[in-house]
Tab-separated table of C-alpha atoms and ligand atoms in Angstrom:
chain	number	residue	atom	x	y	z
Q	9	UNK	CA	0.000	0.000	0.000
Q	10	UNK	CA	1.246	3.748	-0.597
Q	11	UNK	CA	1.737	6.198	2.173
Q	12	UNK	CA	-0.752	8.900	2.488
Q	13	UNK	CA	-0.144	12.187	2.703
Q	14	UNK	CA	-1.960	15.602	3.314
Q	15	UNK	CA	-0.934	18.647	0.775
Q	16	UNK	CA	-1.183	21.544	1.524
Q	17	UNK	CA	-1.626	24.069	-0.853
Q	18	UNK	CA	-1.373	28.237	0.155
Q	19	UNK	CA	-2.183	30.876	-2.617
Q	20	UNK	CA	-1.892	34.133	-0.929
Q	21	UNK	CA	0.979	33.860	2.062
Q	22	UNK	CA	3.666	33.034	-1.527
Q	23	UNK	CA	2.938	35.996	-2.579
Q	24	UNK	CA	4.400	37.819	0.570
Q	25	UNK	CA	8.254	38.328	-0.877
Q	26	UNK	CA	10.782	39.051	2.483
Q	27	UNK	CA	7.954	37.725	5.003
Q	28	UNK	CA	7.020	34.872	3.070
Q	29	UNK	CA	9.452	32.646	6.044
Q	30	UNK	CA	7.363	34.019	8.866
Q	31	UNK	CA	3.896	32.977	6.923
Q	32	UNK	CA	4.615	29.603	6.201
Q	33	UNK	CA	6.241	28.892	9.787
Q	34	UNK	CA	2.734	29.987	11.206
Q	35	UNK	CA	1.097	28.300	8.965
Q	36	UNK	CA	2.933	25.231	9.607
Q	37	UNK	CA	2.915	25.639	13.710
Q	38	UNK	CA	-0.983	25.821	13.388
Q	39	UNK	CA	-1.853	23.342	11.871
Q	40	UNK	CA	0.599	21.270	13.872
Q	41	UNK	CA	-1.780	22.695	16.805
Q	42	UNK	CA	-4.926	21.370	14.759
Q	43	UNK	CA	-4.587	18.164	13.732
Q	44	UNK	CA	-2.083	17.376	16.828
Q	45	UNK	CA	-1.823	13.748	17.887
Q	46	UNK	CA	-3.805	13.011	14.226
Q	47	UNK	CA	-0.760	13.343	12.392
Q	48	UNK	CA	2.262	12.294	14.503
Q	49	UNK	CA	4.790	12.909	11.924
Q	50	UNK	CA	4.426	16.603	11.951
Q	51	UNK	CA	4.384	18.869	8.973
Q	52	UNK	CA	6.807	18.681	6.278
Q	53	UNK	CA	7.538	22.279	3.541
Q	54	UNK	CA	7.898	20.434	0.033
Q	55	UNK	CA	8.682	22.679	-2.931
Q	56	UNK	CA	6.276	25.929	-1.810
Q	57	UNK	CA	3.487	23.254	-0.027
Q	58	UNK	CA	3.266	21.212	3.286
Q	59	UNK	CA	2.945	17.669	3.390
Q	60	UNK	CA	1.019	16.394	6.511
Q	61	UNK	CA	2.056	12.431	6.406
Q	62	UNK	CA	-0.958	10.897	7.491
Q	63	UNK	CA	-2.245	7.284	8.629
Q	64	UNK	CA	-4.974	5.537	6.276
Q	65	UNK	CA	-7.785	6.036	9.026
Q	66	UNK	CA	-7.311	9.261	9.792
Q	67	UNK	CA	-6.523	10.947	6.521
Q	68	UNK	CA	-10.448	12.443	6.277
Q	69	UNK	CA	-10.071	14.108	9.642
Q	70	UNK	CA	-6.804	15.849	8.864
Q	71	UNK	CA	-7.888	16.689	5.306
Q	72	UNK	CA	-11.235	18.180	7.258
Q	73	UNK	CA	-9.137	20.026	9.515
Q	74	UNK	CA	-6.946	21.304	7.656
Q	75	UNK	CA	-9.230	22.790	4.940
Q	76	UNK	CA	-10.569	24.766	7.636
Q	77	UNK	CA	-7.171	26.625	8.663
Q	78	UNK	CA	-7.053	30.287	7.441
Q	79	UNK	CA	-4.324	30.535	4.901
Q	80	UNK	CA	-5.102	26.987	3.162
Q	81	UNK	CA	-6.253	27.641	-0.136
Q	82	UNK	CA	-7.152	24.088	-0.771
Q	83	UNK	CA	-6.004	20.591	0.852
Q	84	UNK	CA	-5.535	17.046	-1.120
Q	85	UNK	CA	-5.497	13.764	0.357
Q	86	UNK	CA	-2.418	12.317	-1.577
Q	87	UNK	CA	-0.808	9.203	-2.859
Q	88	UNK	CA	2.739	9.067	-1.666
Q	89	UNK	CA	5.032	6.938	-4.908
Q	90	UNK	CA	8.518	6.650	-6.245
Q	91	UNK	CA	9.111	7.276	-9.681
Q	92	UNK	CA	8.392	4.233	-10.720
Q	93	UNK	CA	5.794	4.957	-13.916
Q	94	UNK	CA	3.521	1.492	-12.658
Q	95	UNK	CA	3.254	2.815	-8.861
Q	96	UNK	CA	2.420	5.881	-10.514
Q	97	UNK	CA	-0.322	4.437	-12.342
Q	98	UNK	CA	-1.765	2.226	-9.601
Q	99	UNK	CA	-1.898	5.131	-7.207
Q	100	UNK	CA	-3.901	7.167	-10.083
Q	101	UNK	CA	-6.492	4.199	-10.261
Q	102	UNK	CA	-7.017	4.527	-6.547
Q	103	UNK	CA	-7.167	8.356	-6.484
Q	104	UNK	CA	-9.658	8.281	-9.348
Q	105	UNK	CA	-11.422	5.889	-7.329
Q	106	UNK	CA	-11.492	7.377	-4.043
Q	107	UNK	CA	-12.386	11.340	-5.682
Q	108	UNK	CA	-15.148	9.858	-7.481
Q	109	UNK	CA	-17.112	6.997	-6.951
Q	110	UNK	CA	-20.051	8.286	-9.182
Q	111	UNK	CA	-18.238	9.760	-11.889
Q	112	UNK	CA	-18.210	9.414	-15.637
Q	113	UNK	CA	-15.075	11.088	-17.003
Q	114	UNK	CA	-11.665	12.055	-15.701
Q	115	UNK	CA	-8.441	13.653	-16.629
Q	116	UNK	CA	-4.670	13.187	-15.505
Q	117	UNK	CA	-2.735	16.670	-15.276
Q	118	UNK	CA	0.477	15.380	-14.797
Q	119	UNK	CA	3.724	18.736	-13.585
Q	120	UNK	CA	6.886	18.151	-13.027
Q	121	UNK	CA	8.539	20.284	-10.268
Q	122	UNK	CA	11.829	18.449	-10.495
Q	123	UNK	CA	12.952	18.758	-13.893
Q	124	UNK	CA	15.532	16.107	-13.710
Q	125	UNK	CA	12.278	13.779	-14.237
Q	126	UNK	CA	12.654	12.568	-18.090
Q	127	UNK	CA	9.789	12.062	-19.386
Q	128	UNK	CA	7.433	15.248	-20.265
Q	129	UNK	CA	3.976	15.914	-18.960
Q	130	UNK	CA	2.142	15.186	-21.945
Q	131	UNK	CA	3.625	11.886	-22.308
Q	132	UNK	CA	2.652	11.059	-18.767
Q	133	UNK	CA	-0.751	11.853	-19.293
Q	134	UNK	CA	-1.329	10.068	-22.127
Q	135	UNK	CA	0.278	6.462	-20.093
Q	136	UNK	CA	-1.262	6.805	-16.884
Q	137	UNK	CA	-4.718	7.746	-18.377
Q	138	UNK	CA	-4.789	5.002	-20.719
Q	139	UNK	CA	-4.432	2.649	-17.593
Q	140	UNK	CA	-7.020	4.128	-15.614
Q	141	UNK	CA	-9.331	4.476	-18.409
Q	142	UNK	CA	-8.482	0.659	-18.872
Q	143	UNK	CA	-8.986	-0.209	-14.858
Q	144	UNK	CA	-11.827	1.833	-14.340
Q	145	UNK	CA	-13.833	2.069	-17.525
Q	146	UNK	CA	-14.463	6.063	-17.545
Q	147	UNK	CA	-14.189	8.249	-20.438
Q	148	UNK	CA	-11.421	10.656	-20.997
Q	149	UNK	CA	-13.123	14.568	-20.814
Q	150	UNK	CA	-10.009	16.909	-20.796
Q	151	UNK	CA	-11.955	20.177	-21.014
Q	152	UNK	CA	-14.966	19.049	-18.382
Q	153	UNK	CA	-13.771	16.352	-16.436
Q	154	UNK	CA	-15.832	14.644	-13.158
Q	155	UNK	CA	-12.683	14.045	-11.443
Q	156	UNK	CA	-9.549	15.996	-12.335
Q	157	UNK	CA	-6.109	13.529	-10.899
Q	158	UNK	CA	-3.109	14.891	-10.519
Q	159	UNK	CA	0.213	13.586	-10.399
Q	160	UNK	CA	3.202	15.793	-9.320
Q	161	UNK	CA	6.960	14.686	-9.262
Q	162	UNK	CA	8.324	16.166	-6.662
Q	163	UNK	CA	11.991	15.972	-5.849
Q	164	UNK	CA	12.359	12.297	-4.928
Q	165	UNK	CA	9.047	11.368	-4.341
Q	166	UNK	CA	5.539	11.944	-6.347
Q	167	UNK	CA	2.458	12.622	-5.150
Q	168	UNK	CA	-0.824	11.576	-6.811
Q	169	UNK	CA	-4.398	12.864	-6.010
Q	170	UNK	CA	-7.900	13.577	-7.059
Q	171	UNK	CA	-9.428	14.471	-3.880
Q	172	UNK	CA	-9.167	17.599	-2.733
Q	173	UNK	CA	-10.943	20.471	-0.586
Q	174	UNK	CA	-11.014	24.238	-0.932
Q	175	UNK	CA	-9.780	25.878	1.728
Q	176	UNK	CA	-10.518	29.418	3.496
Q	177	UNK	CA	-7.757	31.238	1.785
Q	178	UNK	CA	-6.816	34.487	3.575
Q	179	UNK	CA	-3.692	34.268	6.014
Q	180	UNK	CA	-2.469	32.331	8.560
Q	181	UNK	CA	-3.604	33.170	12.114
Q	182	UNK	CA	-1.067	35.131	14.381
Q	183	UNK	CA	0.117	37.087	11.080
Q	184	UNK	CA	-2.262	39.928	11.486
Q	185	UNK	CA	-2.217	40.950	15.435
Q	186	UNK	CA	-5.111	40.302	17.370
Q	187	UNK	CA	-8.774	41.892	17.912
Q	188	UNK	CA	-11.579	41.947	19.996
Q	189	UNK	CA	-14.992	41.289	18.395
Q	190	UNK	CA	-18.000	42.803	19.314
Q	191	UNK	CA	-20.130	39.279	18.943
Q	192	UNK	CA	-23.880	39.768	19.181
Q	193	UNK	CA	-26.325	36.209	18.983
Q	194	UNK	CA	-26.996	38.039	15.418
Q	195	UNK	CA	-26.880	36.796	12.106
Q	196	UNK	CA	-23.975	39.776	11.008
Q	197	UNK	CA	-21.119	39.789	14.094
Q	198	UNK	CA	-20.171	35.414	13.532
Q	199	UNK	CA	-19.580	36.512	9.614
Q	200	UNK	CA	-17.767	39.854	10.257
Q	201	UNK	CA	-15.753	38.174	13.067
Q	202	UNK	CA	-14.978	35.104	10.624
Q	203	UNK	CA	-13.830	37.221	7.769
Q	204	UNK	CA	-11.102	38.737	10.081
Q	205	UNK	CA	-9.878	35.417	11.049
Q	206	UNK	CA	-9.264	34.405	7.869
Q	207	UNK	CA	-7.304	37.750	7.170
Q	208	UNK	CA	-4.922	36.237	9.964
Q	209	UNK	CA	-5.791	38.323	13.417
Q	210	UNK	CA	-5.793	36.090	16.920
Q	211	UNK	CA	-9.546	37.180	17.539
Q	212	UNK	CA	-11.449	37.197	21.335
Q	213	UNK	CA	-14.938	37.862	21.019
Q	214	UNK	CA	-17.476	39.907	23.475
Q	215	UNK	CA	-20.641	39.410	24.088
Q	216	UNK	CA	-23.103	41.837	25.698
Q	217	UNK	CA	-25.797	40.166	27.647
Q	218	UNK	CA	-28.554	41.383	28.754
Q	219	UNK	CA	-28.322	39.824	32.131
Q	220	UNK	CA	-30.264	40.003	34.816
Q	221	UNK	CA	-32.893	42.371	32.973
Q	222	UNK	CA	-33.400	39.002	30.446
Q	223	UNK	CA	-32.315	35.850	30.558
Q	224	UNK	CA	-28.904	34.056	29.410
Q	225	UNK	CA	-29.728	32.673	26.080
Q	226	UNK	CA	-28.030	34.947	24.133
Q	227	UNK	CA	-25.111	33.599	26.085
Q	228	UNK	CA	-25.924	29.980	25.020
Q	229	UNK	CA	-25.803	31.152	21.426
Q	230	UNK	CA	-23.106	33.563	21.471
Q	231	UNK	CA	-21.025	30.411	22.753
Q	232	UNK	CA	-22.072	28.098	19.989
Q	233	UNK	CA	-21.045	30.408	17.392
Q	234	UNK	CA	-17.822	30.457	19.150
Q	235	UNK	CA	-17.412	27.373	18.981
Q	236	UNK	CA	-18.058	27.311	14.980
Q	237	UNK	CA	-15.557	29.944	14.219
Q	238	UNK	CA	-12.862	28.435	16.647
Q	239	UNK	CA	-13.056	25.729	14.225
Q	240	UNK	CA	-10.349	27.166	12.250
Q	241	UNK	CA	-8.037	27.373	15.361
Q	242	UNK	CA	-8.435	31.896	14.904
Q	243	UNK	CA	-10.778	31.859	17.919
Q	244	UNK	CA	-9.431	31.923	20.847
Q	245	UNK	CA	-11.652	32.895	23.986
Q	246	UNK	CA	-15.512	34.577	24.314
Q	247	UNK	CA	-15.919	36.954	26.984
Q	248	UNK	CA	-19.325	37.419	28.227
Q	249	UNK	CA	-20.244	40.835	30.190
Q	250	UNK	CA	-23.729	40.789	32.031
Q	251	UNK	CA	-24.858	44.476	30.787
Q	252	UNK	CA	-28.409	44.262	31.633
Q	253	UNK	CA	-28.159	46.472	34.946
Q	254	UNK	CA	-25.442	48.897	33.190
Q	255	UNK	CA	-28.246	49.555	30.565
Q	256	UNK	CA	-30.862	49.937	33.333
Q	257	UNK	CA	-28.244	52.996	34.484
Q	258	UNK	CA	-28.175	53.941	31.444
Q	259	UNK	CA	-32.335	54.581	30.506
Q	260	UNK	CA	-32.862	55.917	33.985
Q	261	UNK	CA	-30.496	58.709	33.152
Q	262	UNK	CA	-30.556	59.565	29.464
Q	263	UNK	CA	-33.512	59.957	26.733
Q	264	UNK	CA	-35.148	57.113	25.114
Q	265	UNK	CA	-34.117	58.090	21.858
Q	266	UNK	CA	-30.629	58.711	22.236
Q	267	UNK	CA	-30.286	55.075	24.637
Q	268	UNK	CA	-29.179	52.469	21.941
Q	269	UNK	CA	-26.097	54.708	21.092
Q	270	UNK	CA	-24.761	55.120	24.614
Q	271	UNK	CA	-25.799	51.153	24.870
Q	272	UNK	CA	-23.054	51.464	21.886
Q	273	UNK	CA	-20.807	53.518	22.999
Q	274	UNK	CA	-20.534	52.179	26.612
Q	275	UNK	CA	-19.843	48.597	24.563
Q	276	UNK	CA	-17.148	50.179	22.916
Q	277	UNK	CA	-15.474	51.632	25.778
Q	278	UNK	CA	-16.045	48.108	27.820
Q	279	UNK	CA	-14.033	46.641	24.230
Q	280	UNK	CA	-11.224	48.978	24.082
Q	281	UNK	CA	-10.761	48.496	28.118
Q	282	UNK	CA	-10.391	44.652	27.535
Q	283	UNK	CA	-8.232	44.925	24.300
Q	284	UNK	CA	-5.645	47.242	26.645
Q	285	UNK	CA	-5.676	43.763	28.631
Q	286	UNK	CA	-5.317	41.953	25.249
Q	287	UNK	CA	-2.974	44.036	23.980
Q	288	UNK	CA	-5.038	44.306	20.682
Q	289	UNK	CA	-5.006	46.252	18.164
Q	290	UNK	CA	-8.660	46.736	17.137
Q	291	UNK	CA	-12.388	46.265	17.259
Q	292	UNK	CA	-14.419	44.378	15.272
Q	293	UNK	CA	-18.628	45.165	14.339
Q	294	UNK	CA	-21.043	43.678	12.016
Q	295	UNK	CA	-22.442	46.551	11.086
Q	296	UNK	CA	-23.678	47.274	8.391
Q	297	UNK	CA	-24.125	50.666	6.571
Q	298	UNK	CA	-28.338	51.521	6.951
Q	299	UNK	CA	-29.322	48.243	8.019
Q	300	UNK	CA	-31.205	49.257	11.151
Q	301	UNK	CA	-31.275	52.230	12.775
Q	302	UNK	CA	-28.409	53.080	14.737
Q	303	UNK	CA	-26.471	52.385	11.664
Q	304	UNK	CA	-27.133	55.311	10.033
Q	305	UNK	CA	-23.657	56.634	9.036
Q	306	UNK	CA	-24.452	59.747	11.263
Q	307	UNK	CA	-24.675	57.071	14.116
Q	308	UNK	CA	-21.748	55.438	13.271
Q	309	UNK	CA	-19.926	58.791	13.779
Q	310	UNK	CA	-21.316	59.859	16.511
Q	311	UNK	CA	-20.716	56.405	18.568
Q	312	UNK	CA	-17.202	55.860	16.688
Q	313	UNK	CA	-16.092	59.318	18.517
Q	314	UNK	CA	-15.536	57.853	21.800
Q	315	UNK	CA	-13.472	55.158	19.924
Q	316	UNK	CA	-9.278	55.138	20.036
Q	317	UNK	CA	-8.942	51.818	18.439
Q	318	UNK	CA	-9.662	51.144	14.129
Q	319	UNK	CA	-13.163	49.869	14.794
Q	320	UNK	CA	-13.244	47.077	12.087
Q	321	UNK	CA	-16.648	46.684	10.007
Q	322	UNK	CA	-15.876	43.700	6.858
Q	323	UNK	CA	-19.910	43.612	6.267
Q	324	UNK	CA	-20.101	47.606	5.722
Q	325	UNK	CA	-21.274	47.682	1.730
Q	326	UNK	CA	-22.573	43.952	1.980
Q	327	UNK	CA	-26.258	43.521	1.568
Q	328	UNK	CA	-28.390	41.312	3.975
Q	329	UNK	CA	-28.576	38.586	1.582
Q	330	UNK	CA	-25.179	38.354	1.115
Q	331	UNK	CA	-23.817	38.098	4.531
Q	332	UNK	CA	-27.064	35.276	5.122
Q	333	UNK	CA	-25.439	32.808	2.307
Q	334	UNK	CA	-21.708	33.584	3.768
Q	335	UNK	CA	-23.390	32.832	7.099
Q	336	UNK	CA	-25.001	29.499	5.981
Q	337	UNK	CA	-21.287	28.830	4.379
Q	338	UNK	CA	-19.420	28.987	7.589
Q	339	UNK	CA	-22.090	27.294	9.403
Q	340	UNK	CA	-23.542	30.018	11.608
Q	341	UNK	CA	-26.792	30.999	10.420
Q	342	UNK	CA	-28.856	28.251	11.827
Q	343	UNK	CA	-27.365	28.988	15.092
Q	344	UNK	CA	-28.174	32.785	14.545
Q	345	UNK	CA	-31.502	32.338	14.099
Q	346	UNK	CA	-32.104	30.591	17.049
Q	347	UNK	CA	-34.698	32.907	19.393
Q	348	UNK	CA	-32.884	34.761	21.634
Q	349	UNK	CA	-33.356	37.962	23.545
Q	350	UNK	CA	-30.938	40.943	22.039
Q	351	UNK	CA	-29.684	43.069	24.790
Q	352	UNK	CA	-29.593	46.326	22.411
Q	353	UNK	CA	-33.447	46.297	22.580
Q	354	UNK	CA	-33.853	46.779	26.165
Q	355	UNK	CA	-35.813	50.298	27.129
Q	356	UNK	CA	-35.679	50.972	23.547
Q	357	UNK	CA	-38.941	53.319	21.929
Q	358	UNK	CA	-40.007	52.567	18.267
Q	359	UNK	CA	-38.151	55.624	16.959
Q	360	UNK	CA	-35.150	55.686	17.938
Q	361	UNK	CA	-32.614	59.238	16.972
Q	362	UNK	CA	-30.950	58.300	12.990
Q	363	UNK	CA	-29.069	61.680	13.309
Q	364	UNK	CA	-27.383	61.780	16.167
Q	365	UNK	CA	-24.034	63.680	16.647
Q	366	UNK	CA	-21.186	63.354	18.765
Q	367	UNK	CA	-21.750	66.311	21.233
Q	368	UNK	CA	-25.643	65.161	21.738
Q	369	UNK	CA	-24.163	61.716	22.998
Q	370	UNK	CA	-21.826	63.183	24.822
Q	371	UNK	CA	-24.951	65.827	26.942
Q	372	UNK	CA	-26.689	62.304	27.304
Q	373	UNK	CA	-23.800	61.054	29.021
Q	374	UNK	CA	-22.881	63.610	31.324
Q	375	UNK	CA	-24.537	61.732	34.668
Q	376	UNK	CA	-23.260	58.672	34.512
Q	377	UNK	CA	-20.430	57.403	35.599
Q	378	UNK	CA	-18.730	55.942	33.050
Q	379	UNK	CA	-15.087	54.811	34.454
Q	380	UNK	CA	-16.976	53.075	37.388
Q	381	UNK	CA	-19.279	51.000	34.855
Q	382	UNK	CA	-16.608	50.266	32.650
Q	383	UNK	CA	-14.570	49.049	35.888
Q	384	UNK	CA	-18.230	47.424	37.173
Q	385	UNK	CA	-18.387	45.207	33.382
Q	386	UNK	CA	-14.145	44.280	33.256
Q	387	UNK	CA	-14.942	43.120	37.223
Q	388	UNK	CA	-17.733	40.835	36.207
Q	389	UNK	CA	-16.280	39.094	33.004
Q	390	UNK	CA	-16.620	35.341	32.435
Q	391	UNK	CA	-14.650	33.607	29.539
Q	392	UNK	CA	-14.867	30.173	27.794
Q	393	UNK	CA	-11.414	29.442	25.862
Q	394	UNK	CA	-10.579	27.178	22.805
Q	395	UNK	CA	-7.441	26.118	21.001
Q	396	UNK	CA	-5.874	28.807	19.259
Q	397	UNK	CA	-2.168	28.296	18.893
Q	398	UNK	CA	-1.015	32.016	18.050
Q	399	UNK	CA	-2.764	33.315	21.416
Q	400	UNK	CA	-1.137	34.698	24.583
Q	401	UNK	CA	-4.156	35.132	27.379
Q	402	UNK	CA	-3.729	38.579	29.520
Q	403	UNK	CA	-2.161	38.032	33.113
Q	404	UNK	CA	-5.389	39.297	34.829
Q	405	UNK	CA	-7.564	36.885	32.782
Q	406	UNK	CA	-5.526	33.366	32.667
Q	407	UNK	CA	-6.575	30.663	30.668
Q	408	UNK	CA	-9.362	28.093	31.717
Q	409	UNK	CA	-10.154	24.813	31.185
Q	410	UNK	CA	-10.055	24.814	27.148
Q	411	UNK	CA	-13.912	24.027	25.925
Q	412	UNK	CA	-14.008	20.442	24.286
Q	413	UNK	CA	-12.896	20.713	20.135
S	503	ATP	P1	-25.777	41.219	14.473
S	503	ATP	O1	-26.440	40.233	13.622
S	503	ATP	O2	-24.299	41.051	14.431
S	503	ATP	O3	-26.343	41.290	15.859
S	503	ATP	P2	-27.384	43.435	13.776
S	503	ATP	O4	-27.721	43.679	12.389
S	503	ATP	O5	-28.406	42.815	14.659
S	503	ATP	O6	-26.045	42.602	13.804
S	503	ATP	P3	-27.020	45.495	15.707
S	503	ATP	O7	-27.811	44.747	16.707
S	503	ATP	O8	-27.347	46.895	15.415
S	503	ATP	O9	-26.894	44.798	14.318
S	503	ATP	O10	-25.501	45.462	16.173
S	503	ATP	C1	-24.458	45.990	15.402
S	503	ATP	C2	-23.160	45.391	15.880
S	503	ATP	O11	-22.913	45.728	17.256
S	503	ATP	C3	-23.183	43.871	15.875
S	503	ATP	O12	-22.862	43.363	14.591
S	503	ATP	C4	-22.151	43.532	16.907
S	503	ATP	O13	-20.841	43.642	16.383
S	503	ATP	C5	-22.359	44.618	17.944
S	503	ATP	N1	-23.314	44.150	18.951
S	503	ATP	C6	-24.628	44.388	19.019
S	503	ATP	N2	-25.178	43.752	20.063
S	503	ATP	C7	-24.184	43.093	20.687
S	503	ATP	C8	-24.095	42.229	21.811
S	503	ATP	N3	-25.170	41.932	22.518
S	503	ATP	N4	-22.899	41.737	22.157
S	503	ATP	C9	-21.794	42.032	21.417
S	503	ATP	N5	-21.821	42.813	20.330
S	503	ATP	C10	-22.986	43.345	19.969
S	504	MG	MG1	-27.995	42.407	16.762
């Protein structure tokens, strides 16, 4: 039997000239992290890829995996031969087989990477699809195939596959700094939040409860979309702050119309005070210009004022139905629909201000105490952590028992 073999194949991080060392060493350390005691033999760099040696049984869990790391533009579960042109053409019959057991028509696409190999591409193409047309009775299609094998010679060794999974794309995680993201139980925040991932920033998320004015399922869900974007080992931990009594402070002292964007600000603030303790770099929303109303680009202003940090908003131009078929994609939106109580709608009236400005916010603010309730929500933090290689936790919030992956 052949050896199996994981390749890894990255689009973007070869593009990155001086740095491109640093990128693939991430790269390489997590998904060591992720697939872990899966694939004992490490991670090998072959000829601009990475070649995760694999055991037979546990080559779909590590192709799985790994197609979910940021910075993997697509993974194949490979045939590990010599040279030899009949191992060649055996392993081709079995990749054939395994990448499609209901196609009609294939293709070989034979490269050579080592030149020192003699014979050309073309000629391989023509040998080793004659055999598997022979062995497994499909048609040649060479513009449209079903299954598309093929068969690199690398260096000493060739690998041959036909099965193969897109990845994220994007960068690898710990290349781009870290964030916290402002993660609501919403449909928008798990999408934004994802899309930074993949651009390579360590991200913690924050959720806003609105304990003990409602109850904790918003918690519930804000932890299972956690744990669907710390799939791709970019999320490390989910803070949750109770904020239903700090909103209570809030409508008892400022006007109804004016409460959902000191709700907004005070998040901010609360966000910026843990990413000191983070040491990150920014903030991330999923808002999303005119959706609703405090996302009126006046709004935006007028609550981004208070802000020191980039605030960080990937869904800006994207319309609803856009970010709802990214969210089915990553697997969030079923989660997101789930009922839960938002906290934003607490003591909220039906018309809300769309024009607010900065100094208006800051008159609605003036009796409150804001350093106290900002000390008052980084006092009463919880956190759930999961594997993220690239992350350091603060000193005053260590790290916990990691959640189950
Ligand atoms: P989402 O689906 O992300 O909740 P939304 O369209 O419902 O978005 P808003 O409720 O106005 O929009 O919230 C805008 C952004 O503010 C959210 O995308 C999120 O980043 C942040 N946010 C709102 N509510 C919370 C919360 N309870 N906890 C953390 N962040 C929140
Ligand atoms: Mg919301």
């Amino acid at each position: 039997m052949f050896e199996r073999a994981i390749l890894v194949h990255f689009n973007e991080i070869g593009l990155k000239g001086r740095n491109r060392g640093r990128f693939e060493r991430q790269l390489r350390d997590n998904i060591v992290a992720a697939v872990g005691h899966l694939a004992p033999r490490g991670v090998e760099k072959v000829a601009s890829r990475l070649l995760v040696p694999v055991h037979e049984s546990s080559a779909e869990a590590v192709l799985s995996c790994v197609s979910k790391t940021p910075g993997v533009s697509s993974a194949s579960l490979a045939f590990i031969t010599s040279r030899d042109p009949a191992e060649m053409e055996r392993a081709a019959v079995l990749a054939v087989r395994e990448a499609g057991p209901h196609a009609r028509t294939f293709a070989i696409a034979a490269r050579r990477s080592s030149t020192d190999h003699p014979e050309p591409s073309l000629e391989m193409n023509r040998r080793i699809g004659a055999v598997v047309q022979a062995e497994t009775g499909l048609g040649v299609n060479l513009t449209r195939p079903d299954v598309t094998c093929t068969v690199e010679v690398v260096q000493g060794e060739v690998y041959v596959y036909a099965r193969s999974v897109a990845g994220p794309g994007g960068l690898p995680v710990g290349t781009s700094g870290k964030v916290v993201s402002l993660l609501s139980a919403g449909i928008d925040s798990p999408v934004a939040t994802w899309r930074i991932i993949r651009r390579g920033a360590v991200t913690v998320g924050l959720h806003f409860s609105g304990r003990p004015q409602t109850d904790s399922v918003s918690e519930r869900v804000a932890a299972e979309l956690a744990g669907v974007l710390a799939q791709g080992g970019g999320f490390a931990r989910l803070y949750v702050v109770p904020f239903g009594d700090l909103q209570r402070e809030i409508s008892l002292a400022a006007p109804p119309d004016i409460r959902i964007l000191l709700y907004r600000r005070l998040m901010i603030r609360i966000a910026e005070a843990l990413a000191a303790e983070e040491r990150a770099m920014g903030l991330v929303t999923g808002e999303n210009l005119g959706q609703v109303a405090s996302q009126t680009l006046d709004n935006i202003a007028a609550v981004d004022a208070t802000a020191t940090l980039p605030v960080l908003r990937p869904l800006i131009g994207h319309d609803k139905n856009e970010i709802i078929i990214e969210a089915r994609a990553i697997g969030t939106y079923e989660l997101s629909i789930q009922p839960h109580s938002d906290c934003c709608t607490l003591f909220i009236p039906r018309t809300p201000e769309t024009h607010a400005t900065a100094a208006q916010l800051d008159k609605g603010e003036v009796d409150l105490e804001i350093p106290r309730m900002v000390a008052d929500a980084m006092d009463s933090l919880t956190w759930i952590d999961f594997p993220c290689h690239a992350y350091r936790a603060p000193k005053r919030f260590p790290v916990q028992m990691p959640e189950a992956s």
